[in-house]
Amino acid sequence: MKKTISRNAFAKINLGLDVTGVREDGYHLLRMIMQQIDLYDTLTFTASDPAGTESGSIRLIDESGLSPEGEDNLICRAIRMMLERYDLRADMEVRLIKRIPVAAGLAGGSTDAAAAFIAVRDLLAPDITDRELMELAVGLGADIPYCIAGGIKLAEGIGEKLTPLPPMPDCYIILVKPDEGASTAKVYRDLDALEGYHHPDIDGQIAALREGDLKGLAQRCENVLELVTGKNLPVIGRIERFFIDQGAAAACMSGSGPSVFAIFNTLEEAEAARGKFLQTKEASKCRIFLCRPVS
């Protein structure tokens, strides 16, 4: 017997990202506002009775070729964790349509894994709660619980302590992913080497959200990791300055980079800025998306 479902896995941006310390185990303590956007991967999951006596096989089909083969990727690892934790038996096939750029600071891998946790639950064990999924998922990746919860959240701890926030005011977001990449581990090591740095006004952003104040939220968009990634990849600053010059309310790096998002009040403003950027030499080395927040 076969059962099939599809799930969309949404990218995220960090409206604000602060690093507040380091745990004894080396994990960094964070305080950040995470917002999903309507750029998404699509995953189709098919569960069938297992051919053998084990819990089941897992097969991932990614026509883009961007995901690791075999079970050494977050999607397959999430499925395997679910099968083993809840003693579930099924052969699983996953077809992935990849739209979110990889290694981009957009939680592309984490959001696909979150979709896998949800899909296995929905197909095989619908009584499992979101809270139980999130508690299991943090063992695979700190961003995954947020991707299961979705929307806009204040994330603290290593990213697993989530507090719901009011919806982001209506706006349009230009997202730019340069060709260059950034190593998350190296970014954090280099940040640790800094003697001190300015911390983003996360509380001010929360207050602006509660007031529905897009301008106040945008004025406080800041990411401490940009101190490192922006220095190593000057293209980030050039892209930000371009969109600020085009009237963006904010332009900031997401995650550990190198993706940059720019916030505009209206669709007309966003489309005009995107059109001008597409005429630049910089644009030929970037992937560019027009997005909106997902609530």
mmCIF file of C-alpha atoms in Angstrom:
data_model
loop_
_atom_site.group_PDB
_atom_site.id
_atom_site.type_symbol
_atom_site.label_atom_id
_atom_site.label_comp_id
_atom_site.label_asym_id
_atom_site.label_seq_id
_atom_site.Cartn_x
_atom_site.Cartn_y
_atom_site.Cartn_z
ATOM 1 C CA MET A 1 0.000 0.000 0.000
ATOM 2 C CA LYS A 2 1.334 3.434 -0.956
ATOM 3 C CA LYS A 3 0.537 6.871 0.462
ATOM 4 C CA THR A 4 1.842 10.129 -1.038
ATOM 5 C CA ILE A 5 1.832 13.748 0.142
ATOM 6 C CA SER A 6 3.632 16.921 -0.948
ATOM 7 C CA ARG A 7 4.965 19.685 1.266
ATOM 8 C CA ASN A 8 6.414 23.121 0.483
ATOM 9 C CA ALA A 9 9.515 24.025 2.497
ATOM 10 C CA PHE A 10 9.935 27.794 2.871
ATOM 11 C CA ALA A 11 13.207 29.742 3.070
ATOM 12 C CA LYS A 12 13.859 32.150 5.936
ATOM 13 C CA ILE A 13 15.637 35.448 6.417
ATOM 14 C CA ASN A 14 17.027 36.910 9.633
ATOM 15 C CA LEU A 15 15.529 40.347 10.233
ATOM 16 C CA GLY A 16 17.926 40.637 13.160
ATOM 17 C CA LEU A 17 20.692 38.306 14.329
ATOM 18 C CA ASP A 18 22.745 38.697 17.496
ATOM 19 C CA VAL A 19 25.287 36.390 19.122
ATOM 20 C CA THR A 20 25.138 36.703 22.907
ATOM 21 C CA GLY A 21 27.650 34.081 24.044
ATOM 22 C CA VAL A 22 29.103 30.613 23.609
ATOM 23 C CA ARG A 23 28.084 27.466 25.498
ATOM 24 C CA GLU A 24 30.637 25.102 27.004
ATOM 25 C CA ASP A 25 29.975 22.639 24.184
ATOM 26 C CA GLY A 26 30.914 25.265 21.599
ATOM 27 C CA TYR A 27 27.416 26.108 20.382
ATOM 28 C CA HIS A 28 26.780 29.828 20.064
ATOM 29 C CA LEU A 29 23.937 31.481 21.941
ATOM 30 C CA LEU A 30 21.772 33.499 19.597
ATOM 31 C CA ARG A 31 18.984 36.036 19.701
ATOM 32 C CA MET A 32 17.382 36.550 16.329
ATOM 33 C CA ILE A 33 14.139 37.310 14.540
ATOM 34 C CA MET A 34 13.457 34.755 11.831
ATOM 35 C CA GLN A 35 10.908 35.313 9.057
ATOM 36 C CA GLN A 36 9.816 32.845 6.407
ATOM 37 C CA ILE A 37 9.465 34.082 2.825
ATOM 38 C CA ASP A 38 7.559 32.623 -0.118
ATOM 39 C CA LEU A 39 10.595 31.113 -1.806
ATOM 40 C CA TYR A 40 10.238 27.377 -1.295
ATOM 41 C CA ASP A 41 11.357 23.881 -2.219
ATOM 42 C CA THR A 42 8.695 21.272 -2.981
ATOM 43 C CA LEU A 43 9.070 17.749 -1.610
ATOM 44 C CA THR A 44 6.829 14.809 -2.488
ATOM 45 C CA PHE A 45 6.951 11.875 -0.079
ATOM 46 C CA THR A 46 5.728 8.357 -0.872
ATOM 47 C CA ALA A 47 5.520 5.748 1.886
ATOM 48 C CA SER A 48 5.036 2.079 1.049
ATOM 49 C CA ASP A 49 5.204 -1.194 2.948
ATOM 50 C CA PRO A 50 8.868 -2.143 3.483
ATOM 51 C CA ALA A 51 10.288 -4.875 1.264
ATOM 52 C CA GLY A 52 12.495 -6.262 4.041
ATOM 53 C CA THR A 53 12.296 -6.811 7.765
ATOM 54 C CA GLU A 54 14.103 -3.606 8.735
ATOM 55 C CA SER A 55 12.399 -0.255 9.366
ATOM 56 C CA GLY A 56 12.607 0.617 5.675
ATOM 57 C CA SER A 57 14.695 2.084 2.869
ATOM 58 C CA ILE A 58 14.986 5.777 1.999
ATOM 59 C CA ARG A 59 15.483 7.087 -1.532
ATOM 60 C CA LEU A 60 15.938 10.762 -2.402
ATOM 61 C CA ILE A 61 15.501 11.933 -5.996
ATOM 62 C CA ASP A 62 16.805 15.474 -6.502
ATOM 63 C CA GLU A 63 16.788 16.385 -10.170
ATOM 64 C CA SER A 64 18.905 19.483 -9.444
ATOM 65 C CA GLY A 65 21.740 17.276 -8.214
ATOM 66 C CA LEU A 66 22.414 19.665 -5.320
ATOM 67 C CA SER A 67 21.650 17.244 -2.470
ATOM 68 C CA PRO A 68 24.170 14.648 -1.231
ATOM 69 C CA GLU A 69 23.482 11.149 -2.472
ATOM 70 C CA GLY A 70 22.545 8.263 -0.197
ATOM 71 C CA GLU A 71 21.276 8.859 3.326
ATOM 72 C CA ASP A 72 23.952 11.404 4.249
ATOM 73 C CA ASN A 73 21.703 14.451 3.847
ATOM 74 C CA LEU A 74 19.300 16.182 6.204
ATOM 75 C CA ILE A 75 16.138 14.969 4.469
ATOM 76 C CA CYS A 76 17.074 11.294 4.705
ATOM 77 C CA ARG A 77 18.525 11.700 8.197
ATOM 78 C CA ALA A 78 15.282 13.303 9.386
ATOM 79 C CA ILE A 79 13.263 10.411 7.959
ATOM 80 C CA ARG A 80 15.576 7.848 9.538
ATOM 81 C CA MET A 81 15.313 9.600 12.930
ATOM 82 C CA MET A 82 11.515 9.436 12.722
ATOM 83 C CA LEU A 83 11.437 5.762 11.723
ATOM 84 C CA GLU A 84 13.787 4.771 14.531
ATOM 85 C CA ARG A 85 12.422 7.007 17.297
ATOM 86 C CA TYR A 86 8.812 5.969 16.794
ATOM 87 C CA ASP A 87 9.453 2.392 15.589
ATOM 88 C CA LEU A 88 7.837 3.052 12.216
ATOM 89 C CA ARG A 89 8.206 0.729 9.230
ATOM 90 C CA ALA A 90 8.033 2.020 5.653
ATOM 91 C CA ASP A 91 10.047 2.403 2.499
ATOM 92 C CA MET A 92 10.231 6.135 1.750
ATOM 93 C CA GLU A 93 10.819 7.850 -1.578
ATOM 94 C CA VAL A 94 11.297 11.623 -1.736
ATOM 95 C CA ARG A 95 11.227 13.742 -4.881
ATOM 96 C CA LEU A 96 12.758 17.171 -4.337
ATOM 97 C CA ILE A 97 12.260 20.266 -6.496
ATOM 98 C CA LYS A 98 14.991 22.587 -5.266
ATOM 99 C CA ARG A 99 14.472 26.355 -5.616
ATOM 100 C CA ILE A 100 16.181 27.726 -2.497
ATOM 101 C CA PRO A 101 19.904 28.351 -3.114
ATOM 102 C CA VAL A 102 22.211 26.115 -1.080
ATOM 103 C CA ALA A 103 24.797 27.415 1.424
ATOM 104 C CA ALA A 104 23.067 30.778 1.305
ATOM 105 C CA GLY A 105 22.012 31.645 4.875
ATOM 106 C CA LEU A 106 18.381 30.831 4.012
ATOM 107 C CA ALA A 107 17.933 27.537 5.950
ATOM 108 C CA GLY A 108 17.498 25.623 2.692
ATOM 109 C CA GLY A 109 18.677 22.328 4.174
ATOM 110 C CA SER A 110 16.920 22.841 7.505
ATOM 111 C CA THR A 111 13.563 23.660 5.941
ATOM 112 C CA ASP A 112 13.714 20.535 3.746
ATOM 113 C CA ALA A 113 14.460 18.458 6.851
ATOM 114 C CA ALA A 114 11.543 20.102 8.661
ATOM 115 C CA ALA A 115 9.262 19.112 5.777
ATOM 116 C CA ALA A 116 10.539 15.543 6.138
ATOM 117 C CA PHE A 117 9.774 15.403 9.867
ATOM 118 C CA ILE A 118 6.256 16.727 9.214
ATOM 119 C CA ALA A 119 5.621 14.440 6.247
ATOM 120 C CA VAL A 120 6.622 11.232 8.027
ATOM 121 C CA ARG A 121 4.407 12.224 10.941
ATOM 122 C CA ASP A 122 1.459 12.995 8.662
ATOM 123 C CA LEU A 123 1.871 9.774 6.663
ATOM 124 C CA LEU A 124 2.654 7.276 9.400
ATOM 125 C CA ALA A 125 2.004 8.664 12.895
ATOM 126 C CA PRO A 126 -0.459 11.578 12.898
ATOM 127 C CA ASP A 127 -0.774 11.633 16.690
ATOM 128 C CA ILE A 128 2.769 13.010 17.093
ATOM 129 C CA THR A 129 2.602 16.705 18.021
ATOM 130 C CA ASP A 130 4.582 19.563 16.527
ATOM 131 C CA ARG A 131 6.254 20.020 19.922
ATOM 132 C CA GLU A 132 7.474 16.415 19.857
ATOM 133 C CA LEU A 133 8.773 16.880 16.329
ATOM 134 C CA MET A 134 10.647 20.026 17.336
ATOM 135 C CA GLU A 135 12.222 18.357 20.363
ATOM 136 C CA LEU A 136 13.484 15.537 18.144
ATOM 137 C CA ALA A 137 14.560 17.848 15.294
ATOM 138 C CA VAL A 138 16.891 20.041 17.363
ATOM 139 C CA GLY A 139 19.226 17.053 17.605
ATOM 140 C CA LEU A 140 19.682 17.245 13.843
ATOM 141 C CA GLY A 141 19.924 21.018 13.417
ATOM 142 C CA ALA A 142 19.245 24.118 15.493
ATOM 143 C CA ASP A 143 17.205 25.843 12.737
ATOM 144 C CA ILE A 144 14.917 22.879 12.098
ATOM 145 C CA PRO A 145 12.496 23.460 15.018
ATOM 146 C CA TYR A 146 11.901 26.988 13.720
ATOM 147 C CA CYS A 147 11.287 25.668 10.208
ATOM 148 C CA ILE A 148 8.695 23.269 11.636
ATOM 149 C CA ALA A 149 6.980 26.123 13.504
ATOM 150 C CA GLY A 150 7.249 28.572 10.585
ATOM 151 C CA GLY A 151 6.097 32.173 10.280
ATOM 152 C CA ILE A 152 7.946 34.809 12.285
ATOM 153 C CA LYS A 153 9.580 33.964 15.597
ATOM 154 C CA LEU A 154 12.072 35.241 18.143
ATOM 155 C CA ALA A 155 14.663 32.452 18.343
ATOM 156 C CA GLU A 156 16.963 32.178 21.361
ATOM 157 C CA GLY A 157 19.325 29.647 22.908
ATOM 158 C CA ILE A 158 21.035 27.926 19.985
ATOM 159 C CA GLY A 159 17.941 28.747 17.965
ATOM 160 C CA GLU A 160 15.545 26.222 19.474
ATOM 161 C CA LYS A 161 13.761 28.491 22.005
ATOM 162 C CA LEU A 162 10.973 30.055 19.960
ATOM 163 C CA THR A 163 8.556 32.846 20.822
ATOM 164 C CA PRO A 164 5.748 33.825 18.405
ATOM 165 C CA LEU A 165 5.777 37.435 17.200
ATOM 166 C CA PRO A 166 3.165 39.628 15.493
ATOM 167 C CA PRO A 167 3.123 39.317 11.686
ATOM 168 C CA MET A 168 5.606 41.350 9.701
ATOM 169 C CA PRO A 169 3.858 44.355 8.081
ATOM 170 C CA ASP A 170 3.017 43.853 4.424
ATOM 171 C CA CYS A 171 6.035 44.464 2.197
ATOM 172 C CA TYR A 172 8.074 43.136 -0.714
ATOM 173 C CA ILE A 173 11.521 41.599 -0.427
ATOM 174 C CA ILE A 174 14.242 41.410 -3.059
ATOM 175 C CA LEU A 175 16.524 38.476 -2.279
ATOM 176 C CA VAL A 176 19.965 38.269 -3.892
ATOM 177 C CA LYS A 177 22.285 35.255 -3.648
ATOM 178 C CA PRO A 178 25.825 35.953 -4.924
ATOM 179 C CA ASP A 179 27.872 33.118 -6.393
ATOM 180 C CA GLU A 180 30.329 33.332 -3.518
ATOM 181 C CA GLY A 181 29.848 31.085 -0.491
ATOM 182 C CA ALA A 182 30.507 31.374 3.229
ATOM 183 C CA SER A 183 31.502 28.657 5.706
ATOM 184 C CA THR A 184 29.225 28.955 8.735
ATOM 185 C CA ALA A 185 31.773 27.338 11.052
ATOM 186 C CA LYS A 186 34.516 29.731 9.921
ATOM 187 C CA VAL A 187 32.209 32.739 10.237
ATOM 188 C CA TYR A 188 31.556 31.928 13.898
ATOM 189 C CA ARG A 189 35.240 31.245 14.596
ATOM 190 C CA ASP A 190 36.196 34.600 13.113
ATOM 191 C CA LEU A 191 33.451 36.344 15.087
ATOM 192 C CA ASP A 192 34.790 34.785 18.301
ATOM 193 C CA ALA A 193 38.186 36.315 17.528
ATOM 194 C CA LEU A 194 36.743 39.843 17.625
ATOM 195 C CA GLU A 195 37.275 41.681 20.908
ATOM 196 C CA GLY A 196 33.829 43.257 20.862
ATOM 197 C CA TYR A 197 31.088 44.488 18.567
ATOM 198 C CA HIS A 198 27.811 46.385 18.453
ATOM 199 C CA HIS A 199 24.711 44.301 19.160
ATOM 200 C CA PRO A 200 21.509 44.642 17.100
ATOM 201 C CA ASP A 201 18.415 46.171 18.692
ATOM 202 C CA ILE A 202 16.311 43.013 18.741
ATOM 203 C CA ASP A 203 13.981 44.401 21.417
ATOM 204 C CA GLY A 204 13.400 47.481 19.259
ATOM 205 C CA GLN A 205 12.443 45.245 16.352
ATOM 206 C CA ILE A 206 9.991 43.338 18.534
ATOM 207 C CA ALA A 207 8.413 46.625 19.653
ATOM 208 C CA ALA A 208 8.126 47.741 16.018
ATOM 209 C CA LEU A 209 6.409 44.477 15.099
ATOM 210 C CA ARG A 210 3.922 44.943 17.912
ATOM 211 C CA GLU A 211 3.163 48.425 16.580
ATOM 212 C CA GLY A 212 2.954 47.292 12.950
ATOM 213 C CA ASP A 213 5.795 49.706 12.174
ATOM 214 C CA LEU A 214 7.653 48.483 9.069
ATOM 215 C CA LYS A 215 9.977 51.503 9.023
ATOM 216 C CA GLY A 216 10.982 51.003 12.660
ATOM 217 C CA LEU A 217 11.542 47.287 12.046
ATOM 218 C CA ALA A 218 13.597 47.885 8.911
ATOM 219 C CA GLN A 219 15.766 50.592 10.477
ATOM 220 C CA ARG A 220 16.919 48.051 13.054
ATOM 221 C CA CYS A 221 17.742 45.204 10.646
ATOM 222 C CA GLU A 222 21.270 44.121 11.573
ATOM 223 C CA ASN A 223 23.291 40.907 11.571
ATOM 224 C CA VAL A 224 26.477 40.630 13.629
ATOM 225 C CA LEU A 225 27.770 37.829 11.393
ATOM 226 C CA GLU A 226 28.041 40.370 8.599
ATOM 227 C CA LEU A 227 31.027 41.832 10.466
ATOM 228 C CA VAL A 228 32.887 38.716 9.338
ATOM 229 C CA THR A 229 31.214 37.616 6.104
ATOM 230 C CA GLY A 230 30.884 41.175 4.813
ATOM 231 C CA LYS A 231 34.607 41.754 5.308
ATOM 232 C CA ASN A 232 35.501 38.542 3.478
ATOM 233 C CA LEU A 233 32.934 39.083 0.696
ATOM 234 C CA PRO A 234 32.715 42.802 -0.221
ATOM 235 C CA VAL A 235 29.996 41.989 -2.759
ATOM 236 C CA ILE A 236 27.543 41.851 0.156
ATOM 237 C CA GLY A 237 28.097 45.503 1.023
ATOM 238 C CA ARG A 238 27.938 46.548 -2.609
ATOM 239 C CA ILE A 239 24.561 44.857 -3.070
ATOM 240 C CA GLU A 240 23.211 46.398 0.119
ATOM 241 C CA ARG A 241 24.321 49.902 -0.850
ATOM 242 C CA PHE A 242 22.768 49.518 -4.291
ATOM 243 C CA PHE A 243 19.330 48.715 -2.912
ATOM 244 C CA ILE A 244 19.508 51.382 -0.213
ATOM 245 C CA ASP A 245 20.260 53.874 -2.990
ATOM 246 C CA GLN A 246 17.142 52.568 -4.777
ATOM 247 C CA GLY A 247 14.961 53.399 -1.778
ATOM 248 C CA ALA A 248 14.945 50.145 0.190
ATOM 249 C CA ALA A 249 13.787 50.514 3.788
ATOM 250 C CA ALA A 250 16.558 48.062 4.750
ATOM 251 C CA ALA A 251 19.191 45.862 3.142
ATOM 252 C CA CYS A 252 20.891 43.210 5.251
ATOM 253 C CA MET A 253 22.626 39.837 5.083
ATOM 254 C CA SER A 254 20.715 36.707 6.138
ATOM 255 C CA GLY A 255 22.221 34.039 8.383
ATOM 256 C CA SER A 256 25.940 33.524 7.902
ATOM 257 C CA GLY A 257 25.533 34.751 4.317
ATOM 258 C CA PRO A 258 26.084 35.496 1.624
ATOM 259 C CA SER A 259 22.419 36.174 0.675
ATOM 260 C CA VAL A 260 21.200 39.765 0.970
ATOM 261 C CA PHE A 261 17.574 40.846 1.361
ATOM 262 C CA ALA A 262 16.181 44.314 0.682
ATOM 263 C CA ILE A 263 12.793 45.435 2.027
ATOM 264 C CA PHE A 264 10.462 47.668 -0.006
ATOM 265 C CA ASN A 265 7.087 49.143 0.892
ATOM 266 C CA THR A 266 5.434 48.536 -2.471
ATOM 267 C CA LEU A 267 5.599 46.113 -5.372
ATOM 268 C CA GLU A 268 6.291 48.980 -7.776
ATOM 269 C CA GLU A 269 9.343 50.083 -5.787
ATOM 270 C CA ALA A 270 10.659 46.533 -5.526
ATOM 271 C CA GLU A 271 10.207 45.784 -9.223
ATOM 272 C CA ALA A 272 11.863 49.046 -10.230
ATOM 273 C CA ALA A 273 14.879 48.327 -8.015
ATOM 274 C CA ARG A 274 15.145 44.765 -9.269
ATOM 275 C CA GLY A 275 15.005 45.968 -12.869
ATOM 276 C CA LYS A 276 17.866 48.405 -12.291
ATOM 277 C CA PHE A 277 19.922 45.780 -10.478
ATOM 278 C CA LEU A 278 19.482 43.353 -13.377
ATOM 279 C CA GLN A 279 21.249 45.912 -15.586
ATOM 280 C CA THR A 280 24.399 45.846 -13.428
ATOM 281 C CA LYS A 281 27.464 43.627 -13.899
ATOM 282 C CA GLU A 282 26.938 42.372 -10.322
ATOM 283 C CA ALA A 283 23.614 40.798 -11.248
ATOM 284 C CA SER A 284 25.170 38.406 -13.773
ATOM 285 C CA LYS A 285 26.847 36.578 -10.875
ATOM 286 C CA CYS A 286 23.759 36.435 -8.646
ATOM 287 C CA ARG A 287 20.428 34.681 -8.310
ATOM 288 C CA ILE A 288 17.625 37.179 -7.728
ATOM 289 C CA PHE A 289 14.139 36.601 -6.296
ATOM 290 C CA LEU A 290 11.129 38.788 -5.527
ATOM 291 C CA CYS A 291 9.460 37.537 -2.350
ATOM 292 C CA ARG A 292 6.921 38.337 0.331
ATOM 293 C CA PRO A 293 6.773 37.363 4.034
ATOM 294 C CA VAL A 294 4.904 34.195 4.991
ATOM 295 C CA SER A 295 2.767 34.465 8.115
#
